[in-house]
Amino acid sequence: MTRLGQNFLRDPNLARVAVDRAQLRPDDVALEVGPGRGILTAPLAEAVATVQAIEIDRGLEGDLAPVLAAHPNVRLTWGDAMQVPLADLDPAPTAFVANLPYNVATPLILTSIADLPGVDRWCVMVQREIADRLFAAPSTPAYGAVSVLMQLACERTDLHPVGRAVFDPPPRVDSALVAFRRRADWPRDTWEPLARLVHAGFRHRRKTLANNLAMAGLAERDAAERILEDLGHDRRIRAEAIAPTGWPVLLDAITVA
Ligand code: SAM
């Protein structure tokens, strides 16, 4: 895999599949991180009102020029999508469709959930392992902080496994196109402490949840154990045994205690 995750799609049909599964509307503003050579950008631009594309690699300017010329509704921002303030994009995105650079896929998805409240549909190509982690069930090895946050905010609508041969160059891992939609709007002043709590809870997977919360300074260990028992859990429960819906309840109890 290249440093910038430049595994370009070879097959325009697969780009169309991504656009179809995103359930787009003609008035959508689609965010595409990493348009690359534009294989996905072109069908996306035909399906929506505006494409907000963000590309880090200026070396792709020549490849993108004809796509931009043919589709004046594509707005291209050069830069690192992890640094570009997504909330300042105007018009604001309403959907997120991309073949994501794999090294930043998870943080970009979480940032888009928090910073782009107008986005309510995603259809993204990611590493298969990441796709599985996003919607993993409690008490499975793939279940972690990201699974909790994703499932509190979104529900999966589609999962389409994709082999390596459809990319140029082929990556060393399998991929999947995963689609999901927003199921709940979390106010920022709840979401941020919730995200801190969840990340702290999973920090050391072999430690108990109470220990992890104590190590993060979120509660004394004894107090955390009492709170967990009051909520009907074993005092030595690990984070992975708590379902997504259990975390906002825990946040309430910890804030109140
Ligand atoms: N959409 C194209 C396709 O499907 O063929 C390219 C996808 S390729 C997997 C990922 C793209 O993201 C590349 O064009 C790469 O240069 C770009 N990229 C990598 N890191 C980025 C970042 N932090 N911000 C914006 N673009 C990035």
PDB file of C-alpha atoms and ligand atoms in Angstrom:
ATOM      1  CA  MET A   1       0.000   0.000   0.000  1.00  0.00           C
ATOM      2  CA  THR A   2       1.386   3.413  -0.890  1.00  0.00           C
ATOM      3  CA  ARG A   3       1.882   6.143   1.705  1.00  0.00           C
ATOM      4  CA  LEU A   4      -1.102   8.103   0.388  1.00  0.00           C
ATOM      5  CA  GLY A   5      -3.246   4.990  -0.031  1.00  0.00           C
ATOM      6  CA  GLN A   6      -3.181   5.483  -3.817  1.00  0.00           C
ATOM      7  CA  ASN A   7      -4.899   2.306  -4.913  1.00  0.00           C
ATOM      8  CA  PHE A   8      -6.914   3.606  -7.836  1.00  0.00           C
ATOM      9  CA  LEU A   9     -10.086   1.910  -8.998  1.00  0.00           C
ATOM     10  CA  ARG A  10      -9.623   0.232 -12.365  1.00  0.00           C
ATOM     11  CA  ASP A  11     -13.282  -0.439 -13.060  1.00  0.00           C
ATOM     12  CA  PRO A  12     -15.739   2.401 -13.782  1.00  0.00           C
ATOM     13  CA  ASN A  13     -18.592  -0.064 -13.120  1.00  0.00           C
ATOM     14  CA  LEU A  14     -17.514  -0.405  -9.510  1.00  0.00           C
ATOM     15  CA  ALA A  15     -17.483   3.383  -9.196  1.00  0.00           C
ATOM     16  CA  ARG A  16     -21.098   3.331 -10.423  1.00  0.00           C
ATOM     17  CA  VAL A  17     -21.947   0.671  -7.838  1.00  0.00           C
ATOM     18  CA  ALA A  18     -20.586   2.995  -5.132  1.00  0.00           C
ATOM     19  CA  VAL A  19     -22.715   5.870  -6.417  1.00  0.00           C
ATOM     20  CA  ASP A  20     -25.838   3.663  -6.630  1.00  0.00           C
ATOM     21  CA  ARG A  21     -25.439   2.264  -3.130  1.00  0.00           C
ATOM     22  CA  ALA A  22     -25.024   5.739  -1.651  1.00  0.00           C
ATOM     23  CA  GLN A  23     -28.751   6.387  -2.267  1.00  0.00           C
ATOM     24  CA  LEU A  24     -28.063   9.891  -3.532  1.00  0.00           C
ATOM     25  CA  ARG A  25     -30.589  12.588  -4.427  1.00  0.00           C
ATOM     26  CA  PRO A  26     -30.135  15.103  -7.255  1.00  0.00           C
ATOM     27  CA  ASP A  27     -29.902  17.976  -4.740  1.00  0.00           C
ATOM     28  CA  ASP A  28     -27.144  16.316  -2.685  1.00  0.00           C
ATOM     29  CA  VAL A  29     -23.737  17.823  -2.028  1.00  0.00           C
ATOM     30  CA  ALA A  30     -21.366  14.850  -2.039  1.00  0.00           C
ATOM     31  CA  LEU A  31     -18.035  14.956  -0.238  1.00  0.00           C
ATOM     32  CA  GLU A  32     -15.317  12.910  -1.923  1.00  0.00           C
ATOM     33  CA  VAL A  33     -11.983  12.620  -0.148  1.00  0.00           C
ATOM     34  CA  GLY A  34      -9.246  11.594  -2.574  1.00  0.00           C
ATOM     35  CA  PRO A  35     -10.720  11.928  -6.076  1.00  0.00           C
ATOM     36  CA  GLY A  36      -7.431  10.558  -7.455  1.00  0.00           C
ATOM     37  CA  ARG A  37      -7.792  10.379 -11.231  1.00  0.00           C
ATOM     38  CA  GLY A  38     -11.533  11.057 -11.015  1.00  0.00           C
ATOM     39  CA  ILE A  39     -12.995   7.630 -11.803  1.00  0.00           C
ATOM     40  CA  LEU A  40     -15.572   8.015  -9.014  1.00  0.00           C
ATOM     41  CA  THR A  41     -15.798  11.807  -9.245  1.00  0.00           C
ATOM     42  CA  ALA A  42     -17.351  11.733 -12.735  1.00  0.00           C
ATOM     43  CA  PRO A  43     -20.369   9.467 -12.000  1.00  0.00           C
ATOM     44  CA  LEU A  44     -20.787  11.213  -8.655  1.00  0.00           C
ATOM     45  CA  ALA A  45     -20.955  14.612 -10.360  1.00  0.00           C
ATOM     46  CA  GLU A  46     -23.642  13.245 -12.684  1.00  0.00           C
ATOM     47  CA  ALA A  47     -25.747  12.064  -9.716  1.00  0.00           C
ATOM     48  CA  VAL A  48     -25.673  15.119  -7.426  1.00  0.00           C
ATOM     49  CA  ALA A  49     -25.829  18.925  -7.465  1.00  0.00           C
ATOM     50  CA  THR A  50     -22.265  19.496  -6.235  1.00  0.00           C
ATOM     51  CA  VAL A  51     -19.196  17.391  -5.449  1.00  0.00           C
ATOM     52  CA  GLN A  52     -16.827  18.739  -2.801  1.00  0.00           C
ATOM     53  CA  ALA A  53     -13.584  16.925  -3.587  1.00  0.00           C
ATOM     54  CA  ILE A  54     -10.460  17.152  -1.425  1.00  0.00           C
ATOM     55  CA  GLU A  55      -7.186  15.794  -2.837  1.00  0.00           C
ATOM     56  CA  ILE A  56      -3.779  15.931  -1.208  1.00  0.00           C
ATOM     57  CA  ASP A  57      -1.605  15.047  -4.217  1.00  0.00           C
ATOM     58  CA  ARG A  58      -1.013  17.898  -6.654  1.00  0.00           C
ATOM     59  CA  GLY A  59       0.671  15.382  -8.938  1.00  0.00           C
ATOM     60  CA  LEU A  60      -2.848  14.295  -9.972  1.00  0.00           C
ATOM     61  CA  GLU A  61      -3.732  17.739 -11.357  1.00  0.00           C
ATOM     62  CA  GLY A  62      -3.239  16.623 -14.978  1.00  0.00           C
ATOM     63  CA  ASP A  63      -5.452  13.535 -14.514  1.00  0.00           C
ATOM     64  CA  LEU A  64      -8.205  15.540 -12.833  1.00  0.00           C
ATOM     65  CA  ALA A  65      -8.242  18.463 -15.290  1.00  0.00           C
ATOM     66  CA  PRO A  66     -10.486  16.785 -17.918  1.00  0.00           C
ATOM     67  CA  VAL A  67     -12.906  15.561 -15.212  1.00  0.00           C
ATOM     68  CA  LEU A  68     -13.180  19.092 -13.812  1.00  0.00           C
ATOM     69  CA  ALA A  69     -13.679  20.533 -17.292  1.00  0.00           C
ATOM     70  CA  ALA A  70     -16.478  18.074 -18.060  1.00  0.00           C
ATOM     71  CA  HIS A  71     -18.170  18.519 -14.665  1.00  0.00           C
ATOM     72  CA  PRO A  72     -18.286  22.162 -13.547  1.00  0.00           C
ATOM     73  CA  ASN A  73     -20.232  21.129 -10.424  1.00  0.00           C
ATOM     74  CA  VAL A  74     -17.058  19.645  -8.902  1.00  0.00           C
ATOM     75  CA  ARG A  75     -15.329  21.925  -6.396  1.00  0.00           C
ATOM     76  CA  LEU A  76     -11.804  20.777  -5.775  1.00  0.00           C
ATOM     77  CA  THR A  77      -9.861  21.702  -2.648  1.00  0.00           C
ATOM     78  CA  TRP A  78      -6.158  20.786  -2.647  1.00  0.00           C
ATOM     79  CA  GLY A  79      -5.021  19.719   0.799  1.00  0.00           C
ATOM     80  CA  ASP A  80      -4.969  17.105   3.505  1.00  0.00           C
ATOM     81  CA  ALA A  81      -8.566  16.201   4.367  1.00  0.00           C
ATOM     82  CA  MET A  82      -7.465  15.669   7.967  1.00  0.00           C
ATOM     83  CA  GLN A  83      -6.468  19.374   8.110  1.00  0.00           C
ATOM     84  CA  VAL A  84      -9.122  20.994   5.918  1.00  0.00           C
ATOM     85  CA  PRO A  85     -11.925  22.316   8.197  1.00  0.00           C
ATOM     86  CA  LEU A  86     -14.745  20.202   6.789  1.00  0.00           C
ATOM     87  CA  ALA A  87     -17.362  22.305   8.573  1.00  0.00           C
ATOM     88  CA  ASP A  88     -16.332  25.311   6.431  1.00  0.00           C
ATOM     89  CA  LEU A  89     -17.100  23.603   3.086  1.00  0.00           C
ATOM     90  CA  ASP A  90     -19.698  25.644   1.254  1.00  0.00           C
ATOM     91  CA  PRO A  91     -22.137  24.312   0.158  1.00  0.00           C
ATOM     92  CA  ALA A  92     -22.100  21.901   3.088  1.00  0.00           C
ATOM     93  CA  PRO A  93     -21.949  18.198   2.222  1.00  0.00           C
ATOM     94  CA  THR A  94     -25.047  16.044   2.695  1.00  0.00           C
ATOM     95  CA  ALA A  95     -23.479  12.710   1.702  1.00  0.00           C
ATOM     96  CA  PHE A  96     -19.959  11.218   1.826  1.00  0.00           C
ATOM     97  CA  VAL A  97     -18.908   8.969  -1.056  1.00  0.00           C
ATOM     98  CA  ALA A  98     -15.276   7.974  -1.475  1.00  0.00           C
ATOM     99  CA  ASN A  99     -12.684   5.322  -2.087  1.00  0.00           C
ATOM    100  CA  LEU A 100     -10.842   6.352   1.047  1.00  0.00           C
ATOM    101  CA  PRO A 101      -7.097   6.438   1.636  1.00  0.00           C
ATOM    102  CA  TYR A 102      -6.921   3.526   4.084  1.00  0.00           C
ATOM    103  CA  ASN A 103      -4.508   5.082   6.565  1.00  0.00           C
ATOM    104  CA  VAL A 104      -6.942   7.883   7.452  1.00  0.00           C
ATOM    105  CA  ALA A 105     -10.281   6.178   6.735  1.00  0.00           C
ATOM    106  CA  THR A 106     -11.450   5.660  10.330  1.00  0.00           C
ATOM    107  CA  PRO A 107     -10.577   9.146  11.644  1.00  0.00           C
ATOM    108  CA  LEU A 108     -12.124  10.718   8.538  1.00  0.00           C
ATOM    109  CA  ILE A 109     -15.380   8.810   9.020  1.00  0.00           C
ATOM    110  CA  LEU A 110     -15.551   9.775  12.709  1.00  0.00           C
ATOM    111  CA  THR A 111     -14.698  13.407  11.917  1.00  0.00           C
ATOM    112  CA  SER A 112     -17.400  13.535   9.264  1.00  0.00           C
ATOM    113  CA  ILE A 113     -19.971  12.242  11.754  1.00  0.00           C
ATOM    114  CA  ALA A 114     -19.021  14.888  14.324  1.00  0.00           C
ATOM    115  CA  ASP A 115     -18.217  17.885  12.101  1.00  0.00           C
ATOM    116  CA  LEU A 116     -20.683  17.470   9.230  1.00  0.00           C
ATOM    117  CA  PRO A 117     -24.140  17.240  10.819  1.00  0.00           C
ATOM    118  CA  GLY A 118     -25.702  17.704   7.373  1.00  0.00           C
ATOM    119  CA  VAL A 119     -24.229  14.402   6.131  1.00  0.00           C
ATOM    120  CA  ASP A 120     -26.728  11.608   6.671  1.00  0.00           C
ATOM    121  CA  ARG A 121     -25.510   8.973   4.133  1.00  0.00           C
ATOM    122  CA  TRP A 122     -22.082   7.464   3.603  1.00  0.00           C
ATOM    123  CA  CYS A 123     -20.840   4.971   0.999  1.00  0.00           C
ATOM    124  CA  VAL A 124     -17.111   4.435   1.400  1.00  0.00           C
ATOM    125  CA  MET A 125     -14.511   1.949   0.214  1.00  0.00           C
ATOM    126  CA  VAL A 126     -12.338   0.884   3.116  1.00  0.00           C
ATOM    127  CA  GLN A 127     -10.116  -1.987   4.152  1.00  0.00           C
ATOM    128  CA  ARG A 128     -12.343  -5.029   4.838  1.00  0.00           C
ATOM    129  CA  GLU A 129     -11.068  -5.228   8.404  1.00  0.00           C
ATOM    130  CA  ILE A 130     -12.127  -1.631   9.037  1.00  0.00           C
ATOM    131  CA  ALA A 131     -15.552  -2.216   7.487  1.00  0.00           C
ATOM    132  CA  ASP A 132     -16.037  -5.149   9.879  1.00  0.00           C
ATOM    133  CA  ARG A 133     -14.861  -3.138  12.879  1.00  0.00           C
ATOM    134  CA  LEU A 134     -17.298  -0.268  12.236  1.00  0.00           C
ATOM    135  CA  PHE A 135     -20.346  -2.444  12.847  1.00  0.00           C
ATOM    136  CA  ALA A 136     -18.874  -5.246  14.981  1.00  0.00           C
ATOM    137  CA  ALA A 137     -21.045  -6.826  17.700  1.00  0.00           C
ATOM    138  CA  PRO A 138     -20.155  -6.539  21.405  1.00  0.00           C
ATOM    139  CA  SER A 139     -17.836  -9.211  22.840  1.00  0.00           C
ATOM    140  CA  THR A 140     -16.234  -9.958  19.469  1.00  0.00           C
ATOM    141  CA  PRO A 141     -12.552  -9.260  18.734  1.00  0.00           C
ATOM    142  CA  ALA A 142     -13.382  -6.529  16.212  1.00  0.00           C
ATOM    143  CA  TYR A 143     -15.611  -4.600  18.656  1.00  0.00           C
ATOM    144  CA  GLY A 144     -13.972  -1.447  19.950  1.00  0.00           C
ATOM    145  CA  ALA A 145     -14.405   2.250  20.613  1.00  0.00           C
ATOM    146  CA  VAL A 146     -14.989   2.975  16.925  1.00  0.00           C
ATOM    147  CA  SER A 147     -17.747   0.320  16.744  1.00  0.00           C
ATOM    148  CA  VAL A 148     -19.540   1.889  19.703  1.00  0.00           C
ATOM    149  CA  LEU A 149     -19.419   5.421  18.321  1.00  0.00           C
ATOM    150  CA  MET A 150     -20.381   4.346  14.817  1.00  0.00           C
ATOM    151  CA  GLN A 151     -23.354   2.335  15.990  1.00  0.00           C
ATOM    152  CA  LEU A 152     -24.594   5.097  18.281  1.00  0.00           C
ATOM    153  CA  ALA A 153     -24.661   7.498  15.349  1.00  0.00           C
ATOM    154  CA  CYS A 154     -25.303   5.300  12.309  1.00  0.00           C
ATOM    155  CA  GLU A 155     -26.806   2.086  10.984  1.00  0.00           C
ATOM    156  CA  ARG A 156     -25.322   0.019   8.190  1.00  0.00           C
ATOM    157  CA  THR A 157     -27.362  -0.210   5.016  1.00  0.00           C
ATOM    158  CA  ASP A 158     -24.989  -2.164   2.768  1.00  0.00           C
ATOM    159  CA  LEU A 159     -21.750  -4.140   2.743  1.00  0.00           C
ATOM    160  CA  HIS A 160     -20.159  -5.175  -0.545  1.00  0.00           C
ATOM    161  CA  PRO A 161     -16.866  -7.101  -0.320  1.00  0.00           C
ATOM    162  CA  VAL A 162     -14.343  -6.118  -2.987  1.00  0.00           C
ATOM    163  CA  GLY A 163     -11.277  -8.095  -4.097  1.00  0.00           C
ATOM    164  CA  ARG A 164      -7.774  -6.733  -4.638  1.00  0.00           C
ATOM    165  CA  ALA A 165      -7.680  -7.014  -8.411  1.00  0.00           C
ATOM    166  CA  VAL A 166     -10.046  -4.078  -8.966  1.00  0.00           C
ATOM    167  CA  PHE A 167      -7.327  -1.648  -7.798  1.00  0.00           C
ATOM    168  CA  ASP A 168      -4.213  -0.326  -9.467  1.00  0.00           C
ATOM    169  CA  PRO A 169      -1.875  -1.219  -7.850  1.00  0.00           C
ATOM    170  CA  PRO A 170      -3.622  -4.046  -5.956  1.00  0.00           C
ATOM    171  CA  PRO A 171      -3.430  -3.444  -2.194  1.00  0.00           C
ATOM    172  CA  ARG A 172      -2.135  -6.128   0.188  1.00  0.00           C
ATOM    173  CA  VAL A 173      -5.531  -6.326   1.944  1.00  0.00           C
ATOM    174  CA  ASP A 174      -9.121  -6.994   0.940  1.00  0.00           C
ATOM    175  CA  SER A 175     -11.601  -4.134   0.788  1.00  0.00           C
ATOM    176  CA  ALA A 176     -15.300  -3.503   1.147  1.00  0.00           C
ATOM    177  CA  LEU A 177     -17.747  -0.879   0.098  1.00  0.00           C
ATOM    178  CA  VAL A 178     -19.739  -0.047   3.203  1.00  0.00           C
ATOM    179  CA  ALA A 179     -22.831   2.149   3.255  1.00  0.00           C
ATOM    180  CA  PHE A 180     -24.497   3.551   6.328  1.00  0.00           C
ATOM    181  CA  ARG A 181     -26.913   6.267   7.322  1.00  0.00           C
ATOM    182  CA  ARG A 182     -27.230   8.520  10.332  1.00  0.00           C
ATOM    183  CA  ARG A 183     -29.717   7.196  12.852  1.00  0.00           C
ATOM    184  CA  ALA A 184     -29.251   9.710  15.658  1.00  0.00           C
ATOM    185  CA  ASP A 185     -28.104  13.317  15.999  1.00  0.00           C
ATOM    186  CA  TRP A 186     -25.892  13.811  19.022  1.00  0.00           C
ATOM    187  CA  PRO A 187     -25.371  17.342  20.291  1.00  0.00           C
ATOM    188  CA  ARG A 188     -21.659  18.135  20.345  1.00  0.00           C
ATOM    189  CA  ASP A 189     -21.671  18.709  24.117  1.00  0.00           C
ATOM    190  CA  THR A 190     -22.801  15.100  24.613  1.00  0.00           C
ATOM    191  CA  TRP A 191     -20.874  13.502  21.741  1.00  0.00           C
ATOM    192  CA  GLU A 192     -17.454  14.800  22.785  1.00  0.00           C
ATOM    193  CA  PRO A 193     -17.537  13.524  26.398  1.00  0.00           C
ATOM    194  CA  LEU A 194     -19.115  10.297  25.129  1.00  0.00           C
ATOM    195  CA  ALA A 195     -16.246   9.806  22.662  1.00  0.00           C
ATOM    196  CA  ARG A 196     -13.709  10.504  25.438  1.00  0.00           C
ATOM    197  CA  LEU A 197     -15.422   7.994  27.750  1.00  0.00           C
ATOM    198  CA  VAL A 198     -15.596   5.281  25.088  1.00  0.00           C
ATOM    199  CA  HIS A 199     -11.981   5.722  23.965  1.00  0.00           C
ATOM    200  CA  ALA A 200     -10.817   5.685  27.601  1.00  0.00           C
ATOM    201  CA  GLY A 201     -12.895   2.575  28.347  1.00  0.00           C
ATOM    202  CA  PHE A 202     -11.239   0.569  25.561  1.00  0.00           C
ATOM    203  CA  ARG A 203      -7.710   1.965  25.973  1.00  0.00           C
ATOM    204  CA  HIS A 204      -6.216  -1.178  27.562  1.00  0.00           C
ATOM    205  CA  ARG A 205      -8.341  -4.072  26.361  1.00  0.00           C
ATOM    206  CA  ARG A 206      -7.153  -6.507  29.002  1.00  0.00           C
ATOM    207  CA  LYS A 207      -7.975  -4.194  31.904  1.00  0.00           C
ATOM    208  CA  THR A 208     -11.407  -3.857  33.464  1.00  0.00           C
ATOM    209  CA  LEU A 209     -13.535  -0.918  32.438  1.00  0.00           C
ATOM    210  CA  ALA A 210     -13.334   0.539  35.969  1.00  0.00           C
ATOM    211  CA  ASN A 211      -9.536   0.374  35.813  1.00  0.00           C
ATOM    212  CA  ASN A 212      -9.427   2.069  32.441  1.00  0.00           C
ATOM    213  CA  LEU A 213     -11.755   4.850  33.624  1.00  0.00           C
ATOM    214  CA  ALA A 214      -9.597   5.356  36.725  1.00  0.00           C
ATOM    215  CA  MET A 215      -6.399   5.454  34.632  1.00  0.00           C
ATOM    216  CA  ALA A 216      -7.985   8.104  32.402  1.00  0.00           C
ATOM    217  CA  GLY A 217      -8.933  10.156  35.463  1.00  0.00           C
ATOM    218  CA  LEU A 218     -12.643   9.917  34.676  1.00  0.00           C
ATOM    219  CA  ALA A 219     -13.623   8.296  38.005  1.00  0.00           C
ATOM    220  CA  GLU A 220     -12.046   6.722  41.095  1.00  0.00           C
ATOM    221  CA  ARG A 221     -11.840   2.957  40.565  1.00  0.00           C
ATOM    222  CA  ASP A 222     -14.120   2.109  43.525  1.00  0.00           C
ATOM    223  CA  ALA A 223     -16.664   4.691  42.432  1.00  0.00           C
ATOM    224  CA  ALA A 224     -16.577   3.390  38.855  1.00  0.00           C
ATOM    225  CA  GLU A 225     -17.121  -0.185  40.097  1.00  0.00           C
ATOM    226  CA  ARG A 226     -20.094   0.949  42.212  1.00  0.00           C
ATOM    227  CA  ILE A 227     -21.611   2.801  39.272  1.00  0.00           C
ATOM    228  CA  LEU A 228     -21.206  -0.258  37.040  1.00  0.00           C
ATOM    229  CA  GLU A 229     -22.899  -2.459  39.634  1.00  0.00           C
ATOM    230  CA  ASP A 230     -25.718   0.061  40.068  1.00  0.00           C
ATOM    231  CA  LEU A 231     -26.254  -0.178  36.318  1.00  0.00           C
ATOM    232  CA  GLY A 232     -26.552  -3.963  36.581  1.00  0.00           C
ATOM    233  CA  HIS A 233     -23.074  -4.872  35.329  1.00  0.00           C
ATOM    234  CA  ASP A 234     -20.407  -6.978  36.961  1.00  0.00           C
ATOM    235  CA  ARG A 235     -17.951  -4.617  38.694  1.00  0.00           C
ATOM    236  CA  ARG A 236     -15.080  -6.255  36.772  1.00  0.00           C
ATOM    237  CA  ILE A 237     -16.773  -5.974  33.375  1.00  0.00           C
ATOM    238  CA  ARG A 238     -14.596  -5.095  30.367  1.00  0.00           C
ATOM    239  CA  ALA A 239     -15.533  -2.407  27.863  1.00  0.00           C
ATOM    240  CA  GLU A 240     -16.081  -4.961  25.098  1.00  0.00           C
ATOM    241  CA  ALA A 241     -19.048  -6.463  26.985  1.00  0.00           C
ATOM    242  CA  ILE A 242     -20.984  -3.177  27.028  1.00  0.00           C
ATOM    243  CA  ALA A 243     -23.325  -2.708  24.075  1.00  0.00           C
ATOM    244  CA  PRO A 244     -23.330   0.686  22.275  1.00  0.00           C
ATOM    245  CA  THR A 245     -26.544   1.764  24.033  1.00  0.00           C
ATOM    246  CA  GLY A 246     -24.908   1.141  27.434  1.00  0.00           C
ATOM    247  CA  TRP A 247     -22.333   3.897  26.956  1.00  0.00           C
ATOM    248  CA  PRO A 248     -24.592   6.988  27.075  1.00  0.00           C
ATOM    249  CA  VAL A 249     -26.190   5.481  30.188  1.00  0.00           C
ATOM    250  CA  LEU A 250     -22.740   5.103  31.738  1.00  0.00           C
ATOM    251  CA  LEU A 251     -21.841   8.675  30.749  1.00  0.00           C
ATOM    252  CA  ASP A 252     -24.970   9.957  32.533  1.00  0.00           C
ATOM    253  CA  ALA A 253     -24.189   7.947  35.652  1.00  0.00           C
ATOM    254  CA  ILE A 254     -20.557   9.082  35.768  1.00  0.00           C
ATOM    255  CA  THR A 255     -21.415  12.730  35.184  1.00  0.00           C
ATOM    256  CA  VAL A 256     -24.075  12.621  37.879  1.00  0.00           C
ATOM    257  CA  ALA A 257     -22.018  10.665  40.437  1.00  0.00           C
TER     258      ALA A 257
HETATM  259  N1  SAM B   1     -10.999   8.023  -5.874  1.00  0.00           N
HETATM  260  C1  SAM B   1      -9.847   7.471  -6.573  1.00  0.00           C
HETATM  261  C2  SAM B   1     -10.191   6.100  -7.113  1.00  0.00           C
HETATM  262  O1  SAM B   1     -11.149   5.498  -6.606  1.00  0.00           O
HETATM  263  O2  SAM B   1      -9.468   5.622  -7.984  1.00  0.00           O
HETATM  264  C3  SAM B   1      -8.611   7.416  -5.690  1.00  0.00           C
HETATM  265  C4  SAM B   1      -8.754   6.617  -4.418  1.00  0.00           C
HETATM  266  S1  SAM B   1      -7.212   6.289  -3.619  1.00  0.00           S
HETATM  267  C5  SAM B   1      -7.681   4.872  -2.654  1.00  0.00           C
HETATM  268  C6  SAM B   1      -7.095   7.517  -2.331  1.00  0.00           C
HETATM  269  C7  SAM B   1      -6.907   8.942  -2.794  1.00  0.00           C
HETATM  270  O3  SAM B   1      -6.833   9.790  -1.631  1.00  0.00           O
HETATM  271  C8  SAM B   1      -5.635   9.226  -3.572  1.00  0.00           C
HETATM  272  O4  SAM B   1      -5.952  10.043  -4.668  1.00  0.00           O
HETATM  273  C9  SAM B   1      -4.733   9.985  -2.577  1.00  0.00           C
HETATM  274  O5  SAM B   1      -3.832  10.868  -3.206  1.00  0.00           O
HETATM  275  C10 SAM B   1      -5.766  10.709  -1.761  1.00  0.00           C
HETATM  276  N2  SAM B   1      -5.356  11.037  -0.367  1.00  0.00           N
HETATM  277  C11 SAM B   1      -4.567  10.323   0.456  1.00  0.00           C
HETATM  278  N3  SAM B   1      -4.480  10.899   1.664  1.00  0.00           N
HETATM  279  C12 SAM B   1      -5.263  12.012   1.598  1.00  0.00           C
HETATM  280  C13 SAM B   1      -5.587  13.027   2.526  1.00  0.00           C
HETATM  281  N4  SAM B   1      -5.104  13.003   3.778  1.00  0.00           N
HETATM  282  N5  SAM B   1      -6.404  14.037   2.138  1.00  0.00           N
HETATM  283  C14 SAM B   1      -6.906  14.061   0.866  1.00  0.00           C
HETATM  284  N6  SAM B   1      -6.630  13.120  -0.058  1.00  0.00           N
HETATM  285  C15 SAM B   1      -5.827  12.111   0.303  1.00  0.00           C
END
